[in-house]
Coordinates of C-alpha atoms in Angstrom, one line a residue:
Chain H
X1 CA 208.9 163.0 243.2
X2 CA 206.3 164.8 242.2
X3 CA 205.7 167.9 244.7
X4 CA 202.0 169.2 246.0
X5 CA 200.2 171.5 244.1
X6 CA 198.9 174.9 245.0
X7 CA 196.1 176.0 242.5
X8 CA 194.3 179.3 242.6
X9 CA 191.0 179.7 241.6
X10 CA 189.7 182.8 239.4
X11 CA 186.5 183.4 238.9
X12 CA 185.4 184.7 235.4
X13 CA 182.2 186.7 234.3
X14 CA 182.0 188.0 231.0
X15 CA 185.6 188.1 230.6
X16 CA 186.6 189.5 234.0
X17 CA 187.6 188.3 237.1
X18 CA 184.8 188.7 239.7
X19 CA 184.9 188.6 243.4
X20 CA 186.8 191.1 244.3
X21 CA 190.7 190.8 244.7
X22 CA 192.2 192.8 247.0
X23 CA 196.2 191.4 246.9
X24 CA 198.2 194.0 245.6
X25 CA 198.3 197.0 243.4
X26 CA 197.8 196.2 239.9
X27 CA 196.5 198.7 237.1
X28 CA 193.1 196.7 237.2
X29 CA 192.1 194.0 239.8
X30 CA 189.2 192.4 237.4
X31 CA 192.0 191.6 234.3
X32 CA 192.1 187.8 234.5
X33 CA 195.7 187.9 232.6
X34 CA 197.5 190.5 235.7
X35 CA 195.7 188.6 238.0
X36 CA 197.1 185.3 236.5
X37 CA 200.5 186.5 236.3
X38 CA 200.5 187.5 239.9
X39 CA 199.6 184.3 241.0
X40 CA 202.3 183.3 239.0
X41 CA 204.9 185.0 240.3
X42 CA 204.1 184.1 243.6
X43 CA 204.8 180.6 242.7
X44 CA 201.4 178.8 241.7
X45 CA 202.0 176.0 240.5
X46 CA 198.3 175.5 238.0
X47 CA 195.9 178.0 237.7
X48 CA 192.1 177.3 237.3
X49 CA 189.6 179.5 235.7
X50 CA 186.1 179.0 236.2
X51 CA 183.9 180.8 233.6
X52 CA 180.8 181.7 235.7
X53 CA 178.7 184.0 232.6
X54 CA 175.5 183.4 231.6
X55 CA 175.6 184.2 228.2
X56 CA 176.7 183.3 225.2
X57 CA 178.2 186.7 224.4
X58 CA 180.3 185.7 228.1
X59 CA 181.3 182.5 226.9
X60 CA 182.8 183.3 223.5
X61 CA 184.8 186.2 225.6
X62 CA 186.2 183.7 227.5
X63 CA 187.8 182.0 224.7
X64 CA 189.8 185.4 224.1
X65 CA 190.7 185.3 227.7
X66 CA 191.9 182.0 227.4
X67 CA 193.9 182.8 224.5
X68 CA 195.6 185.1 226.3
X69 CA 196.5 183.6 229.3
X70 CA 198.0 181.1 227.6
X71 CA 199.9 183.6 225.6
X72 CA 201.1 185.0 228.9
X73 CA 201.8 182.0 231.5
X74 CA 204.2 179.3 231.2
X75 CA 202.1 177.5 233.7
X76 CA 199.4 174.8 233.3
X77 CA 196.0 176.1 233.8
X78 CA 192.4 174.7 233.5
X79 CA 189.1 176.1 232.4
X80 CA 185.9 175.1 233.8
X81 CA 182.0 176.4 233.9
X82 CA 179.5 175.7 231.5
X83 CA 180.9 173.5 229.0
X84 CA 179.0 170.9 227.7
X85 CA 180.1 169.6 224.4
X86 CA 182.8 167.9 222.7
X87 CA 182.9 172.0 220.6
X88 CA 183.2 173.7 224.0
X89 CA 186.0 171.3 224.8
X90 CA 187.8 171.8 221.6
X91 CA 187.2 175.6 221.6
X92 CA 188.9 176.2 224.8
X93 CA 192.0 173.6 224.6
X94 CA 192.5 175.2 221.2
X95 CA 192.9 178.4 222.4
X96 CA 195.7 177.4 224.8
X97 CA 193.8 176.1 227.9
X98 CA 195.9 172.3 229.2
X99 CA 192.8 171.1 230.7
X100 CA 189.1 171.5 230.7
X101 CA 187.0 170.8 233.9
X102 CA 183.2 169.3 233.5
X103 CA 180.9 169.6 236.4
X104 CA 176.9 169.5 235.4
X105 CA 177.4 168.1 231.9
X106 CA 179.4 165.1 233.1
X107 CA 176.1 164.1 235.2
X108 CA 173.8 164.9 232.6
X109 CA 175.9 163.3 229.8
X110 CA 178.7 161.0 231.2
X111 CA 179.1 159.9 228.0
X112 CA 180.9 163.2 227.3
X113 CA 183.9 162.3 229.6
X114 CA 184.7 159.3 227.5
X115 CA 184.5 161.2 224.3
X116 CA 186.6 164.0 225.2
X117 CA 189.4 161.6 227.0
X118 CA 189.2 159.7 223.6
X119 CA 189.9 162.6 221.6
X120 CA 192.0 165.0 223.5
X121 CA 193.5 162.5 226.0
X122 CA 192.4 161.7 229.8
X123 CA 194.9 164.2 231.2
X124 CA 193.2 167.3 229.8
X125 CA 189.7 165.9 231.1
X126 CA 189.0 167.0 234.8
X127 CA 186.0 166.0 236.8
X128 CA 184.8 168.4 239.1
X129 CA 182.5 167.3 241.7
X130 CA 180.6 169.3 244.2
X131 CA 179.7 167.0 247.6
X132 CA 178.1 167.3 250.5
X133 CA 177.3 165.1 253.2
X134 CA 173.6 163.4 253.3
X135 CA 172.8 162.2 257.0
X136 CA 169.8 159.8 255.0
X137 CA 172.7 158.1 252.9
X138 CA 175.6 158.1 255.3
X139 CA 177.9 160.0 252.8
X140 CA 178.7 162.6 250.5
X141 CA 175.8 163.2 248.1
X142 CA 177.2 164.8 244.4
X143 CA 175.3 168.2 243.2
X144 CA 175.1 169.9 240.0
X145 CA 174.5 173.4 238.8
X146 CA 176.8 175.2 241.7
X147 CA 175.4 173.5 244.1
X148 CA 171.4 173.8 243.5
X149 CA 170.6 170.4 242.3
X150 CA 170.6 167.1 244.2
X151 CA 172.0 163.9 242.3
X152 CA 171.5 160.3 242.9
X153 CA 174.9 160.0 243.0
X154 CA 177.2 158.8 246.2
X155 CA 180.6 160.6 246.0
X156 CA 182.9 157.6 245.8
X157 CA 180.5 155.8 243.1
X158 CA 180.5 158.7 241.1
X159 CA 184.2 159.5 241.4
X160 CA 184.9 155.7 240.3
X161 CA 182.8 155.7 238.0
X162 CA 184.0 159.1 236.3
X163 CA 187.3 157.5 236.3
X164 CA 186.1 154.5 233.9
X165 CA 184.5 156.7 232.0
X166 CA 188.2 158.2 231.4
X167 CA 188.6 161.2 233.6
X168 CA 191.8 162.2 234.0
X169 CA 192.0 163.9 237.2
X170 CA 189.3 165.1 240.0
X171 CA 188.4 168.5 241.3
X172 CA 186.6 167.8 244.9
X173 CA 185.0 170.5 246.6
X174 CA 183.0 170.3 249.7
X175 CA 180.2 171.9 249.7
X176 CA 179.9 171.6 253.4
X177 CA 183.3 173.4 254.1
X178 CA 183.0 175.8 251.0
X179 CA 183.1 179.4 252.3
X180 CA 183.8 178.0 256.0
X181 CA 187.6 178.6 256.3
X182 CA 187.9 176.0 258.9
X183 CA 190.0 173.6 256.9
X184 CA 189.3 171.1 253.8
X185 CA 187.0 168.4 254.5
X186 CA 189.6 165.7 255.1
X187 CA 186.6 162.9 255.5
X188 CA 185.0 163.8 252.0
X189 CA 189.0 164.0 250.2
X190 CA 189.9 160.3 252.5
X191 CA 186.9 158.5 251.0
X192 CA 187.4 159.5 247.3
X193 CA 191.2 159.2 247.5
X194 CA 190.8 155.7 248.7
X195 CA 188.6 154.7 245.5
X196 CA 190.5 156.4 242.9
X197 CA 193.9 156.4 241.2
X198 CA 193.7 159.4 239.5
X199 CA 195.1 162.6 241.1
X200 CA 192.7 164.3 243.1
X201 CA 192.4 168.2 244.0
X202 CA 190.9 169.2 247.3
X203 CA 188.5 172.5 247.1
X204 CA 186.5 174.0 249.6
X205 CA 187.2 175.2 253.3
X206 CA 190.7 176.6 253.2
X207 CA 191.4 179.3 255.6
X208 CA 195.2 179.5 256.3
X209 CA 198.5 178.0 255.4
X210 CA 197.8 175.3 258.0
X211 CA 195.0 173.7 256.5
X212 CA 197.2 173.1 253.6
X213 CA 199.5 171.1 255.5
X214 CA 196.7 169.0 256.8
X215 CA 195.0 168.2 253.6
X216 CA 198.6 166.9 252.5
X217 CA 199.5 165.2 255.2
X218 CA 196.5 163.7 256.3
X219 CA 195.0 162.8 253.3
X220 CA 198.0 162.8 250.8
X221 CA 195.8 165.2 248.1
X222 CA 197.6 165.9 245.0
X223 CA 196.8 169.4 245.0
X224 CA 194.8 171.9 247.2
X225 CA 192.7 174.6 245.4
X226 CA 191.7 177.6 247.0
X227 CA 190.1 181.2 246.0
X228 CA 189.0 183.9 248.5
X229 CA 192.4 183.4 250.8
X230 CA 194.3 184.1 248.0
X231 CA 192.6 187.2 246.9
X232 CA 191.9 188.5 249.9
X233 CA 195.3 188.6 251.2
X234 CA 194.4 186.1 254.2
X235 CA 198.0 184.6 252.6
X236 CA 199.6 184.0 249.7
X237 CA 200.7 181.0 247.6
X238 CA 203.9 182.0 249.0
X239 CA 203.6 181.5 252.6
X240 CA 201.2 178.4 252.3
X241 CA 204.5 177.0 250.5
X242 CA 206.6 178.2 252.8
X243 CA 204.6 176.8 255.6
X244 CA 204.3 173.3 253.5
X245 CA 208.1 173.3 253.6
X246 CA 208.5 173.8 257.5
X247 CA 206.1 170.9 257.9
X248 CA 208.1 168.3 255.7
X249 CA 205.4 168.5 252.5
X250 CA 207.3 168.7 249.0
X251 CA 206.7 171.6 247.4
X252 CA 208.1 173.5 244.2
Chain I
X1 CA 214.5 180.4 212.8
X2 CA 212.6 177.5 214.2
X3 CA 210.4 175.3 212.7
X4 CA 207.7 174.0 214.8
X5 CA 206.4 170.8 213.0
X6 CA 202.4 170.4 212.7
X7 CA 201.5 166.6 212.2
X8 CA 198.0 167.0 213.1
X9 CA 198.6 166.4 217.3
X10 CA 198.8 168.1 220.0
X11 CA 199.2 171.2 221.3
X12 CA 201.0 173.3 218.8
X13 CA 199.5 176.8 220.4
X14 CA 201.4 177.0 223.6
X15 CA 205.1 175.9 221.9
X16 CA 204.5 178.5 219.6
X17 CA 203.5 180.8 222.5
X18 CA 206.2 180.3 224.3
X19 CA 209.0 180.9 221.3
X20 CA 207.0 184.3 221.0
X21 CA 207.6 185.2 224.9
X22 CA 211.2 184.0 224.1
X23 CA 211.3 186.5 220.9
X24 CA 212.4 183.2 218.6
X25 CA 211.6 183.9 215.1
X26 CA 209.8 180.5 214.1
X27 CA 207.1 178.7 211.4
X28 CA 204.6 177.1 212.6
X29 CA 204.1 174.3 209.3
X30 CA 203.5 171.2 208.1
X31 CA 205.4 172.3 204.6
X32 CA 208.8 170.4 204.7
X33 CA 210.1 173.1 202.1
X34 CA 209.5 175.7 204.5
X35 CA 210.6 173.4 207.7
X36 CA 213.7 172.6 205.6
X37 CA 214.8 176.4 205.5
X38 CA 214.7 176.3 209.4
X39 CA 217.8 176.0 211.2
X40 CA 216.3 173.9 214.0
X41 CA 213.2 171.7 214.5
X42 CA 210.7 171.3 217.2
X43 CA 208.4 168.3 217.4
X44 CA 205.6 168.8 219.6
X45 CA 203.0 166.5 220.6
X46 CA 200.2 165.6 222.9
X47 CA 198.2 162.1 222.2
X48 CA 198.7 158.7 221.5
X49 CA 201.9 157.1 219.7
X50 CA 200.5 155.2 217.0
X51 CA 198.3 157.7 216.0
X52 CA 201.2 160.2 216.0
X53 CA 203.4 157.8 214.1
X54 CA 200.6 157.1 211.5
X55 CA 200.4 161.0 211.0
X56 CA 204.5 161.4 210.6
X57 CA 204.7 158.6 208.3
X58 CA 201.0 159.7 206.0
X59 CA 202.7 163.3 205.5
X60 CA 206.1 162.3 204.5
X61 CA 207.2 163.9 207.6
X62 CA 209.0 160.9 209.0
X63 CA 211.1 160.7 206.1
X64 CA 212.3 164.4 206.2
X65 CA 212.9 164.5 209.8
X66 CA 214.9 161.6 209.3
X67 CA 216.9 162.9 206.5
X68 CA 217.5 166.3 208.1
X69 CA 218.6 165.4 211.4
X70 CA 220.8 162.7 210.0
X71 CA 222.6 165.9 208.2
X72 CA 222.7 167.4 211.2
X73 CA 219.9 169.9 212.1
X74 CA 219.1 170.2 215.6
X75 CA 215.7 168.7 216.7
X76 CA 214.0 169.0 220.1
X77 CA 210.7 166.5 220.7
X78 CA 208.4 167.3 223.7
X79 CA 206.4 165.0 225.4
X80 CA 205.2 162.6 222.8
X81 CA 207.3 164.1 220.4
X82 CA 210.5 163.2 222.8
X83 CA 208.6 159.3 222.8
X84 CA 208.8 158.9 218.9
X85 CA 212.5 159.8 219.0
X86 CA 212.8 156.5 220.3
X87 CA 213.1 152.9 218.5
X88 CA 209.3 151.6 219.2
X89 CA 206.5 151.8 221.6
X90 CA 204.5 149.4 223.4
X91 CA 201.8 151.9 223.2
X92 CA 198.4 150.7 221.5
X93 CA 200.3 147.7 220.7
X94 CA 203.5 147.9 219.5
X95 CA 204.5 150.7 217.4
X96 CA 207.7 151.5 215.9
X97 CA 208.7 155.2 216.2
X98 CA 211.7 157.1 214.3
X99 CA 214.5 155.5 215.6
X100 CA 216.9 158.7 216.8
X101 CA 217.6 157.3 220.2
X102 CA 218.0 153.5 221.1
X103 CA 215.3 152.2 223.7
X104 CA 211.6 151.9 224.0
X105 CA 208.3 153.6 225.3
X106 CA 206.6 151.5 228.2
X107 CA 203.9 152.3 230.3
X108 CA 203.7 153.0 234.1
X109 CA 202.9 150.0 236.4
X110 CA 201.3 152.3 239.1
X111 CA 203.9 150.8 241.4
X112 CA 207.3 151.0 242.6
X113 CA 210.0 147.9 243.3
X114 CA 208.3 147.9 247.0
X115 CA 205.0 147.9 246.1
X116 CA 204.2 151.4 246.9
X117 CA 201.3 153.2 245.2
X118 CA 201.7 155.7 242.1
X119 CA 199.3 157.4 240.1
X120 CA 199.1 157.0 236.3
X121 CA 199.4 159.3 234.7
X122 CA 202.7 161.4 236.4
X123 CA 201.3 164.6 236.3
X124 CA 202.4 167.3 238.0
X125 CA 206.2 169.1 239.1
X126 CA 209.0 167.2 239.2
X127 CA 212.8 168.0 240.2
X128 CA 214.7 167.2 237.8
X129 CA 217.8 165.7 238.7
X130 CA 220.6 166.6 236.4
X131 CA 223.0 163.7 235.3
X132 CA 225.3 165.7 232.5
X133 CA 224.5 169.6 234.0
X134 CA 226.7 170.7 231.2
X135 CA 224.9 169.6 228.3
X136 CA 223.7 172.5 226.2
X137 CA 220.3 172.3 227.0
X138 CA 221.2 172.5 230.6
X139 CA 222.6 175.7 230.7
X140 CA 222.3 178.2 233.4
X141 CA 219.6 175.7 235.1
X142 CA 220.5 175.3 239.0
X143 CA 217.6 173.6 240.6
X144 CA 215.1 173.0 239.1
X145 CA 211.1 171.5 238.9
X146 CA 209.3 171.4 235.5
X147 CA 205.7 169.8 234.8
X148 CA 205.1 166.2 233.6
X149 CA 202.0 164.9 232.2
X150 CA 202.0 161.8 230.7
X151 CA 201.6 157.8 231.2
X152 CA 204.6 156.0 229.2
X153 CA 208.3 156.8 229.6
X154 CA 211.4 155.8 227.8
X155 CA 213.8 153.0 228.9
X156 CA 216.7 154.7 227.2
X157 CA 218.6 151.7 226.3
X158 CA 221.9 154.0 226.7
X159 CA 222.5 155.6 229.6
X160 CA 224.6 158.7 228.3
X161 CA 221.6 159.3 226.4
X162 CA 219.6 160.6 229.5
X163 CA 220.7 164.3 230.6
X164 CA 218.4 164.9 233.3
X165 CA 215.8 162.7 235.1
X166 CA 212.8 162.8 237.6
X167 CA 212.0 160.0 240.2
X168 CA 208.5 158.7 240.2
X169 CA 207.7 155.0 240.5
X170 CA 211.0 154.1 238.4
X171 CA 213.7 157.0 237.2
X172 CA 212.1 158.6 234.3
X173 CA 214.2 160.3 231.7
X174 CA 213.3 163.8 231.6
X175 CA 216.3 165.7 229.2
X176 CA 217.5 163.0 226.7
X177 CA 220.2 163.4 223.4
X178 CA 222.5 162.8 221.6
X179 CA 224.8 164.8 219.1
X180 CA 222.1 167.2 217.4
X181 CA 218.6 165.0 218.7
X182 CA 217.0 166.0 221.9
X183 CA 213.9 165.4 223.9
X184 CA 212.2 166.5 227.1
X185 CA 209.4 164.3 228.3
X186 CA 207.8 167.4 230.1
X187 CA 206.4 170.4 228.7
X188 CA 209.1 172.9 228.9
X189 CA 206.3 175.6 227.6
X190 CA 204.3 175.3 230.9
X191 CA 207.5 174.4 233.3
X192 CA 207.9 178.1 234.4
X193 CA 211.3 179.8 234.3
X194 CA 213.3 176.5 234.5
X195 CA 211.0 175.5 231.4
X196 CA 211.7 178.7 229.5
X197 CA 215.5 178.2 230.1
X198 CA 215.4 175.1 228.6
X199 CA 214.0 176.2 225.5
X200 CA 215.7 179.1 225.3
X201 CA 219.0 176.7 225.2
X202 CA 217.9 174.6 222.2
X203 CA 217.7 178.0 220.8
X204 CA 220.7 179.2 221.3
X205 CA 222.3 175.7 220.7
X206 CA 220.4 175.5 217.4
X207 CA 221.6 179.4 216.5
X208 CA 225.2 178.7 217.5
X209 CA 225.4 175.4 215.3
X210 CA 223.6 177.3 212.6
X211 CA 226.5 179.8 212.7
X212 CA 229.0 177.0 212.7
X213 CA 227.9 175.6 209.2

């Protein structure tokens, strides 16, 4: 059977990993390739690189990073952040990324999901959804632009829509839980998991290894993503996997 | 020298990078003359079966592959490249494949015999169940997981062509082969150490057979 995937996420700005990473003695804590290699050695099943460069030069540098990562690592990786056209997708995939992740652009231009899926295959089109609970609709609302802009979309409707459009996977981040370290948003994940038949990656809120056990045992998420708890050495991919194994979750 | 067949489909970059990491000399080309010089061939591929076959036919690569493989040159198909080795696929209607291995390519139904739900594509790391641990491709692989991404799978007619499989809604052939024709449904180039060992094994086999002939 498929194993549950653990996915560390790295924020990259102008070709460097930002958000200080402290977990190991390496030569250069900002080098994406070195950090990716460390996670690979810890047993990461996949990696996500989020490009947060604001400039055109920064984006071009990202392509170089992708090329170098692809030349070094033997595990799959996704690149997201600022991808707004078929051309952007092509450039990232040609440089060696396995998947691209669309967020704001998918809301602005949903046909981009379909075009990408037709051109490159659904398996390499991830739609990242940022959602926050909204009392007024009694459910979670979808946000774009790093959580700054509210959309009209309710999260389950949007999730179904992106799958119909050709998304091969959903990366679902809880804005309510993000950074709280109190665990994944099981309610949100359960709601979305029930309405789509593509893999769902849980994101936002991981604070310790037990939180991963919960998200797999209670929601049956396909994968779980985290950034800071891995970066700040609060736990490691290895420790999370040991904990999962002890609790009967099938991991690699 | 390994020849990676470039026929306009798929992720050629990651396969070639993997060979670089293994320090195996290769060429990545659509030129039959250059490929003919190689002791072994890799047929990669990501995309749709009908497009891939069309491209192999239009470029003359189908004929080339059949004649070279018929003469004993080792071939490894990866992912879609493995599916192309079989007789036919139901993807996008009905399309004839290379016919090097008997069987058909069919789509996952999304549920098993008991009605349990399975997501399609079959995406992620799955365990390799070895049926022929003595196969040269599985040399030094003890217990391993490999990375799959696919919505169609092979129904091999001959059980003895299945070297290893993975369990999903049904038994999914993962490594297949007979004589000099091999295929991997997963991506060895993305499957960590296990995947790299399998690629290395293929390259070793190519070299050994090259030395014999």
